[in-house]
Structures are given as C-alpha cells and as structure tokens.
C-alpha cells in the first residue's frame, strides 16, 4: 500500500511540476521583447536600435508574435548583410540575432532619386551603405564603381572576381544610365565593353590575353583605348609617338 501511495504522490508531484513549467513557458512567450532583450552576435557594428529601425515589427512586441523569417529578410535587405539568423529564446529571455556582414572590396556610387549616394561594393556586386561597413576593412580598397544599380550586380561580381583568376588591375568600373559598361585597367587604360552582359566572360579572357601580350612587348604604355564591344573584332587606339 505504501509503495502505491508513494508512486501516486510522485506522479502528482511531476504533474504539478509539468503544469508549473508549462505555465511559466506560456507566460514567458507572452512577455514583450524590449530593446534591451535583443542580443546581437557576429558583429559589433550594429546595435539593438539598428534592428528595431530596420524592421517593420513594432517593438516592444510579445515574443510569440515575433516573425523571425520576416525579421531576417528585412535586416538582410536593409542593412546589406551577407546573412542573418534570428531566434526566440526563453532562457535568457529575448531575441538572439546573429549577423554575418559583407566585406567591401571596392568603393561604390549609385544614383537614387537624382541623389548621389556613396558607399561600397562586395565581391557579390552588392551595394553597401557607408554606415553598414566596418572602417577597418577599407584600407586596401583600390577600385571604384560608378553608376551601380541592382540589375548590374551579377555582371559587376564577374568583373570584380576576374581579378582573382586573371592578371588584371582594375581601377574603375562605370555603368552609364542605359547600361553601357566601361572599365579602366591600370595598364590597358580605358576598355569599352558595351551593353551585352552575356559577353563579359569572353571579354575578360581577351583583356587578360591582351595585357599579357602587351607586357611581353612593353607595349601597354602606348595604349589609349580598347573597344571590345564586339570581342571578335577588338579595336585598339594607341598614342602616336
């Protein structure tokens, strides 16, 4: 009889404990998230206020109502992040926001509503606003990009990453308002690439071959302009001695 009574008491105890913990968790999830309850890792550049200002969620907000997928999408877009993950946590209470920021490899300039905006570009061709960049990453930037638009990011990425595969030293990349691409290379000077983004890989191979050939013959200093708008018929303008 005593054993049965003991088992019954333990069962009752665990039931009470379960109900208590369930109630505690329910209360926690209904508690509102304040700015001080947002914990950021992965970057010291961003604050709790950055999270709040760049979200459509109205803080303070009950933890259970935080749409983590929406918050991740908004922060990634608005802060030009490479990746971001958001998770709800009960112990300690709040939101955990882990940030992977982008590393700039070029200076950038874009026009938005007739206003010139200065910033930076990463290897994926993504424009990064000045306030979203760690200044310690800026000391080795030698490339400038003018006329950035969202639709140019893929071709821009291909040009920027070509420097890792080819012997190129690109100085500037310029997109005209209608999409005409011009590149300036340290030795080859001005190179006209034109409007067709599908030709870019072929054009980059030609640029690399021309540079290697001209350097062998000490010819690059005489070059004024190279027209590769038709890569099968390159035109080279040289300065007369």
CSV table of C-alpha atoms in Angstrom, one decimal, residues 38-153:
chain,number,residue,atom,x,y,z
A,38,UNK,CA,17.8,41.8,-28.2
A,39,UNK,CA,21.3,40.2,-28.2
A,40,UNK,CA,23.5,40.6,-31.2
A,41,UNK,CA,26.4,38.4,-32.1
A,42,UNK,CA,28.8,38.2,-35.1
A,43,UNK,CA,29.3,42.0,-35.4
A,44,UNK,CA,30.0,44.9,-33.2
A,45,UNK,CA,28.9,47.4,-35.9
A,46,UNK,CA,25.1,47.0,-35.3
A,47,UNK,CA,23.0,47.8,-32.2
A,48,UNK,CA,19.6,47.0,-30.9
A,49,UNK,CA,18.3,50.3,-32.3
A,50,UNK,CA,19.5,49.2,-35.8
A,51,UNK,CA,17.5,46.0,-35.5
A,52,UNK,CA,14.4,48.0,-34.5
A,53,UNK,CA,14.7,50.8,-37.0
A,54,UNK,CA,15.2,48.4,-39.9
A,55,UNK,CA,12.3,46.2,-39.1
A,56,UNK,CA,8.5,46.6,-39.8
A,57,UNK,CA,7.8,44.9,-36.5
A,58,UNK,CA,6.5,47.2,-33.8
A,59,UNK,CA,8.7,46.9,-30.7
A,60,UNK,CA,8.1,46.2,-27.9
A,61,UNK,CA,6.4,43.1,-29.2
A,62,UNK,CA,5.3,39.8,-27.5
A,63,UNK,CA,8.0,37.1,-28.1
A,64,UNK,CA,5.4,34.7,-29.5
A,65,UNK,CA,4.4,37.2,-32.2
A,66,UNK,CA,8.0,37.9,-33.5
A,67,UNK,CA,8.1,36.7,-37.1
A,68,UNK,CA,11.7,35.6,-37.2
A,69,UNK,CA,11.7,34.9,-41.0
A,70,UNK,CA,10.4,38.3,-41.8
A,71,UNK,CA,12.9,40.0,-39.4
A,72,UNK,CA,15.8,38.1,-41.0
A,73,UNK,CA,14.7,39.1,-44.5
A,74,UNK,CA,14.3,42.8,-43.6
A,75,UNK,CA,17.6,43.1,-41.7
A,76,UNK,CA,19.5,41.3,-44.5
A,77,UNK,CA,18.0,43.7,-47.1
A,78,UNK,CA,18.0,47.0,-45.2
A,79,UNK,CA,21.5,46.5,-43.6
A,80,UNK,CA,23.1,44.9,-46.7
A,81,UNK,CA,24.1,41.8,-44.7
A,82,UNK,CA,25.5,38.6,-46.1
A,83,UNK,CA,23.4,36.6,-43.8
A,84,UNK,CA,21.4,36.9,-40.6
A,85,UNK,CA,19.6,34.5,-38.3
A,86,UNK,CA,17.1,35.4,-35.6
A,87,UNK,CA,15.9,33.0,-32.9
A,88,UNK,CA,13.4,33.4,-30.0
A,89,UNK,CA,14.9,32.4,-26.6
A,90,UNK,CA,13.2,31.9,-23.2
A,91,UNK,CA,16.3,31.5,-21.0
A,92,UNK,CA,17.7,34.1,-21.2
A,93,UNK,CA,14.6,35.8,-22.4
A,94,UNK,CA,14.7,37.7,-25.7
A,95,UNK,CA,15.8,37.6,-29.3
A,96,UNK,CA,19.2,36.4,-30.5
A,97,UNK,CA,20.3,38.0,-33.7
A,98,UNK,CA,23.5,36.6,-35.4
A,99,UNK,CA,24.9,38.8,-38.1
A,100,UNK,CA,27.3,38.0,-41.0
A,101,UNK,CA,28.3,41.3,-42.6
A,102,UNK,CA,29.6,41.9,-46.1
A,103,UNK,CA,33.3,42.7,-46.7
A,104,UNK,CA,33.8,45.6,-49.1
A,105,UNK,CA,36.3,45.3,-52.0
A,106,UNK,CA,35.5,48.5,-53.9
A,107,UNK,CA,34.2,52.0,-53.4
A,108,UNK,CA,30.7,52.4,-54.9
A,109,UNK,CA,28.5,55.2,-56.1
A,110,UNK,CA,24.8,55.0,-57.0
A,111,UNK,CA,22.1,57.4,-58.0
A,112,UNK,CA,18.8,57.2,-56.2
A,113,UNK,CA,16.0,59.8,-56.8
A,114,UNK,CA,18.6,62.0,-58.5
A,115,UNK,CA,20.8,61.9,-55.4
A,116,UNK,CA,24.4,60.6,-55.5
A,117,UNK,CA,24.9,58.1,-52.7
A,118,UNK,CA,28.4,56.9,-51.8
A,119,UNK,CA,29.1,53.5,-50.3
A,120,UNK,CA,30.9,50.3,-51.0
A,121,UNK,CA,30.7,47.1,-53.1
A,122,UNK,CA,31.4,43.5,-52.1
A,123,UNK,CA,32.5,40.6,-54.2
A,124,UNK,CA,28.9,39.7,-55.0
A,125,UNK,CA,28.3,43.1,-56.5
A,126,UNK,CA,26.1,44.2,-53.6
A,127,UNK,CA,26.0,47.9,-52.7
A,128,UNK,CA,26.7,48.5,-49.0
A,129,UNK,CA,25.7,51.9,-47.4
A,130,UNK,CA,28.6,53.6,-45.6
A,131,UNK,CA,27.1,53.3,-42.2
A,132,UNK,CA,26.9,49.5,-42.6
A,133,UNK,CA,30.7,49.0,-43.1
A,134,UNK,CA,33.4,48.4,-40.6
A,135,UNK,CA,36.1,51.0,-41.3
A,136,UNK,CA,38.9,48.6,-40.6
A,137,UNK,CA,38.1,46.8,-43.9
A,138,UNK,CA,38.6,49.9,-46.1
A,139,UNK,CA,42.4,50.4,-46.1
A,140,UNK,CA,43.1,48.2,-49.1
A,141,UNK,CA,40.4,49.3,-51.5
A,142,UNK,CA,41.7,50.4,-54.9
A,143,UNK,CA,38.6,50.0,-57.2
A,144,UNK,CA,35.8,52.5,-57.8
A,145,UNK,CA,32.4,51.6,-59.2
A,146,UNK,CA,30.2,54.3,-60.7
A,147,UNK,CA,26.5,54.0,-61.7
A,148,UNK,CA,25.6,51.0,-59.6
A,149,UNK,CA,22.1,49.6,-60.0
A,150,UNK,CA,20.6,46.4,-58.6
A,151,UNK,CA,20.3,44.9,-62.1
A,152,UNK,CA,24.1,45.3,-62.6
A,153,UNK,CA,25.2,43.3,-59.5
